[in-house]
CSV table of C-alpha atoms in Angstrom, one decimal:
chain,number,residue,atom,x,y,z
A,46,MET,CA,10.7,18.1,-18.5
A,47,GLN,CA,8.0,20.9,-19.5
A,48,GLN,CA,6.9,17.7,-22.1
A,49,LEU,CA,6.6,15.0,-19.5
A,50,TYR,CA,4.7,17.8,-17.4
A,51,THR,CA,2.2,18.3,-20.1
A,52,THR,CA,1.5,14.5,-20.3
A,53,PHE,CA,1.2,14.4,-16.7
A,54,ARG,CA,-1.4,17.2,-16.8
A,55,ARG,CA,-3.4,15.9,-20.0
A,56,TYR,CA,-4.1,12.3,-18.6
A,57,ASN,CA,-4.9,14.3,-15.2
A,58,TRP,CA,-8.6,13.6,-15.1
A,59,LEU,CA,-8.0,9.8,-16.0
A,60,GLN,CA,-5.9,9.5,-12.6
A,61,SER,CA,-9.0,11.4,-11.4
A,62,ILE,CA,-11.2,9.3,-12.4
A,63,VAL,CA,-9.2,5.5,-11.9
A,64,SER,CA,-8.9,7.6,-8.2
A,65,LEU,CA,-12.3,8.1,-7.5
A,66,ALA,CA,-13.7,4.7,-8.5
A,67,LEU,CA,-11.0,2.7,-6.4
A,68,GLY,CA,-11.1,4.6,-4.1
A,69,VAL,CA,-15.2,4.3,-3.4
A,70,LEU,CA,-14.9,0.9,-4.0
A,71,LEU,CA,-12.4,0.8,-1.4
A,72,LEU,CA,-13.9,2.5,1.2
A,73,LEU,CA,-17.5,0.5,0.4
A,74,VAL,CA,-16.3,-3.2,0.1
A,75,PRO,CA,-12.8,-3.7,0.5
A,76,LYS,CA,-12.8,-6.8,1.3
A,77,ILE,CA,-13.8,-7.5,-2.3
A,78,VAL,CA,-11.5,-5.5,-3.8
A,79,THR,CA,-8.5,-6.4,-1.8
A,80,SER,CA,-9.5,-10.1,-2.8
A,81,ALA,CA,-9.6,-8.8,-6.8
A,82,ALA,CA,-6.3,-7.0,-6.6
A,83,ILE,CA,-4.9,-10.4,-5.0
A,84,ALA,CA,-6.3,-12.3,-7.4
A,85,LEU,CA,-5.7,-10.0,-10.0
A,86,ILE,CA,-1.8,-9.6,-9.3
A,87,ALA,CA,-1.3,-14.0,-8.6
A,88,ALA,CA,-3.2,-13.6,-12.5
A,89,TYR,CA,-0.2,-11.0,-13.9
A,90,ILE,CA,2.6,-13.0,-12.4
A,91,ALA,CA,0.6,-16.3,-13.5
A,92,ILE,CA,0.2,-15.4,-17.4
A,93,GLN,CA,4.1,-13.7,-17.2
A,94,GLY,CA,5.2,-17.7,-15.9
A,95,ILE,CA,2.8,-19.4,-18.6
A,96,ILE,CA,4.1,-16.3,-21.2
A,97,GLY,CA,7.9,-17.2,-20.5
A,98,LEU,CA,7.7,-21.3,-20.3
A,99,VAL,CA,5.5,-20.9,-24.0
A,100,ALA,CA,8.3,-18.6,-25.6
A,101,ALA,CA,10.9,-20.9,-24.1
A,102,ILE,CA,9.5,-24.1,-25.9
A,103,ARG,CA,9.3,-22.1,-28.5
A,104,ALA,CA,13.1,-21.2,-28.9
A,105,GLY,CA,14.0,-24.7,-28.3
A,106,LYS,CA,11.4,-25.9,-31.3
A,107,ASP,CA,13.5,-23.4,-33.3
A,108,ASN,CA,16.4,-23.8,-32.6
A,109,PRO,CA,17.3,-27.6,-31.3
A,110,MET,CA,20.9,-26.4,-30.1
A,111,GLN,CA,19.9,-23.9,-27.3
A,112,ASP,CA,19.7,-24.5,-24.2
A,113,ASN,CA,16.5,-23.0,-22.5
A,114,LYS,CA,16.5,-25.4,-19.6
A,115,MET,CA,17.0,-22.0,-17.2
A,116,ALA,CA,14.2,-19.7,-18.8
A,117,GLU,CA,11.8,-22.9,-18.4
A,118,GLY,CA,12.9,-22.7,-14.8
A,119,LEU,CA,12.7,-19.3,-13.8
A,120,SER,CA,9.1,-19.6,-16.1
A,121,ILE,CA,7.5,-22.6,-14.1
A,122,GLY,CA,9.3,-20.8,-10.7
A,123,LEU,CA,7.2,-18.2,-11.5
A,124,ILE,CA,4.0,-20.2,-12.2
A,125,VAL,CA,5.1,-21.3,-8.5
A,126,VAL,CA,5.4,-18.0,-7.3
A,127,ALA,CA,1.7,-16.9,-8.3
A,128,VAL,CA,0.0,-19.9,-6.4
A,129,VAL,CA,1.9,-19.3,-3.3
A,130,PHE,CA,1.2,-15.4,-3.5
A,131,TYR,CA,-2.7,-16.5,-4.5
A,132,LEU,CA,-2.8,-18.6,-1.5
A,133,LEU,CA,0.2,-16.8,1.4
A,134,ALA,CA,-1.2,-13.8,0.6
A,135,LYS,CA,-5.2,-13.1,2.7
A,136,PRO,CA,-3.1,-14.7,5.2
A,137,LEU,CA,0.0,-12.6,4.9
A,138,LEU,CA,-2.1,-9.6,4.9
A,139,ALA,CA,-3.8,-10.5,7.6
A,140,SER,CA,-1.3,-10.4,10.3
A,141,LEU,CA,0.2,-7.8,9.5
A,142,PRO,CA,-1.6,-5.7,11.6
A,143,PHE,CA,-1.3,-7.9,14.7
A,144,ILE,CA,2.4,-7.2,13.9
A,145,LEU,CA,2.2,-3.7,13.2
A,146,GLY,CA,0.5,-3.5,16.8
A,147,LEU,CA,3.2,-5.3,18.1
A,148,ILE,CA,5.5,-2.4,17.1
A,149,LEU,CA,3.4,0.5,18.4
A,150,ILE,CA,2.8,-1.3,21.5
A,151,PHE,CA,6.6,-1.7,22.5
A,152,MET,CA,7.4,1.7,20.6
A,153,GLY,CA,4.8,3.1,23.3
A,154,ILE,CA,6.3,1.3,26.0
A,155,ASN,CA,9.2,3.1,25.0
A,156,ARG,CA,8.0,6.3,25.0
A,157,LEU,CA,6.6,6.2,28.4
A,158,VAL,CA,9.8,5.0,30.0
A,159,SER,CA,12.1,7.7,28.2
A,160,GLY,CA,9.0,10.3,29.3
A,161,PHE,CA,9.5,9.4,32.9
A,162,SER,CA,13.4,9.0,32.9
A,163,ARG,CA,15.5,10.1,35.5
A,164,ASN,CA,18.1,11.3,33.4
A,165,ARG,CA,16.1,14.4,30.8
A,166,THR,CA,18.4,16.7,29.5
A,167,TYR,CA,16.1,19.6,30.3
A,168,VAL,CA,14.8,19.3,34.1
A,169,ASN,CA,11.8,22.0,33.6
A,170,VAL,CA,10.6,20.1,30.2
A,171,THR,CA,7.5,18.2,31.3
A,172,PRO,CA,7.1,14.6,30.8
A,173,TRP,CA,3.6,13.7,29.9
A,174,PRO,CA,3.1,14.6,26.2
A,175,MET,CA,5.7,11.5,25.7
A,176,ALA,CA,3.9,10.2,28.4
A,177,ILE,CA,0.3,10.9,26.5
A,178,TYR,CA,2.0,10.1,22.8
A,179,GLY,CA,2.8,6.3,24.6
A,180,ALA,CA,-0.5,5.8,26.1
A,181,LEU,CA,-2.2,6.5,22.8
A,182,LEU,CA,0.8,4.4,20.9
A,183,ILE,CA,-0.3,1.5,23.2
A,184,ILE,CA,-3.7,1.3,23.0
A,185,ALA,CA,-3.4,1.9,19.2
A,186,GLY,CA,-0.8,-1.1,19.2
A,187,ILE,CA,-3.8,-2.8,21.7
A,188,VAL,CA,-6.6,-2.5,19.2
A,189,LEU,CA,-4.5,-4.1,16.2
A,190,VAL,CA,-3.3,-7.1,18.1
A,191,ILE,CA,-7.5,-7.6,19.5
A,192,ASN,CA,-8.8,-6.7,16.1
A,193,PRO,CA,-6.5,-7.2,13.2
A,194,PHE,CA,-9.5,-7.8,10.8
A,195,GLY,CA,-11.5,-5.4,12.0
A,196,THR,CA,-8.7,-2.7,11.7
A,197,LEU,CA,-7.2,-3.9,8.2
A,198,MET,CA,-10.6,-2.9,6.8
A,199,LEU,CA,-10.7,0.2,8.6
A,200,LEU,CA,-7.8,0.9,7.5
A,201,PHE,CA,-8.5,-0.2,3.5
A,202,ARG,CA,-11.4,2.0,3.7
A,203,PHE,CA,-9.0,4.9,5.6
A,204,PHE,CA,-7.1,4.8,2.4
A,205,GLY,CA,-10.4,4.8,0.0
A,206,GLY,CA,-11.8,7.6,1.8
A,207,THR,CA,-8.4,9.4,1.5
A,208,LEU,CA,-8.3,8.6,-2.0
A,209,ILE,CA,-11.3,10.3,-2.7
A,210,ALA,CA,-10.3,13.7,-0.9
A,211,MET,CA,-7.5,13.7,-2.9
A,212,VAL,CA,-9.3,13.5,-5.8
A,213,ILE,CA,-11.3,16.1,-5.0
A,214,ILE,CA,-8.7,17.9,-3.4
A,215,ASP,CA,-6.8,18.2,-6.7
A,216,PHE,CA,-10.7,18.8,-8.5
A,217,PHE,CA,-10.7,22.4,-7.0
A,218,THR,CA,-7.1,23.0,-7.2
A,219,GLY,CA,-6.9,22.4,-11.1
A,220,ARG,CA,-9.7,24.9,-11.6
A,221,TYR,CA,-8.0,27.4,-9.3
A,222,TYR,CA,-4.9,27.3,-11.0
A,223,LYS,CA,-6.9,27.3,-14.6
A,224,LYS,CA,-8.7,30.4,-13.2
A,225,GLN,CA,-5.2,32.0,-12.5
A,226,ALA,CA,-3.1,31.4,-16.0
């Protein structure tokens, strides 16, 4: 366990640099990072399929009695999955805020109704905090439903800013613990 902890500490600087670079890129150019990530994932899946297909064909040539149809089919399936992923990733990603917005609207309505329901357990508890929370959920849901593309990029920017903040906090925490040791 100590060796694992030492390994993580040894490569913590590399993780921090990668996180900082990704955070800055997500903060400044989230569309390019999203497109690049989709292309990289699709390329990775396609390369795995191509490697599997080449290996299955070579194994069939080396041993003609061996049946490699299953391996060839799975490899071709991976290549098809890579193409479908590349073509459908952006539309599915763009629909995610819309779906989350609908979920938030329904959750907000539920909170509003439960806040003002007549069968409350405690009579002296005010329903207003739950009502305000429900109204905020409804507003956030409406924003997500009306502008799903802008909110997705805002979400990526928020994630990038969070990565940068994590790196800064890790840096100062590491320096603090280094002084303590």
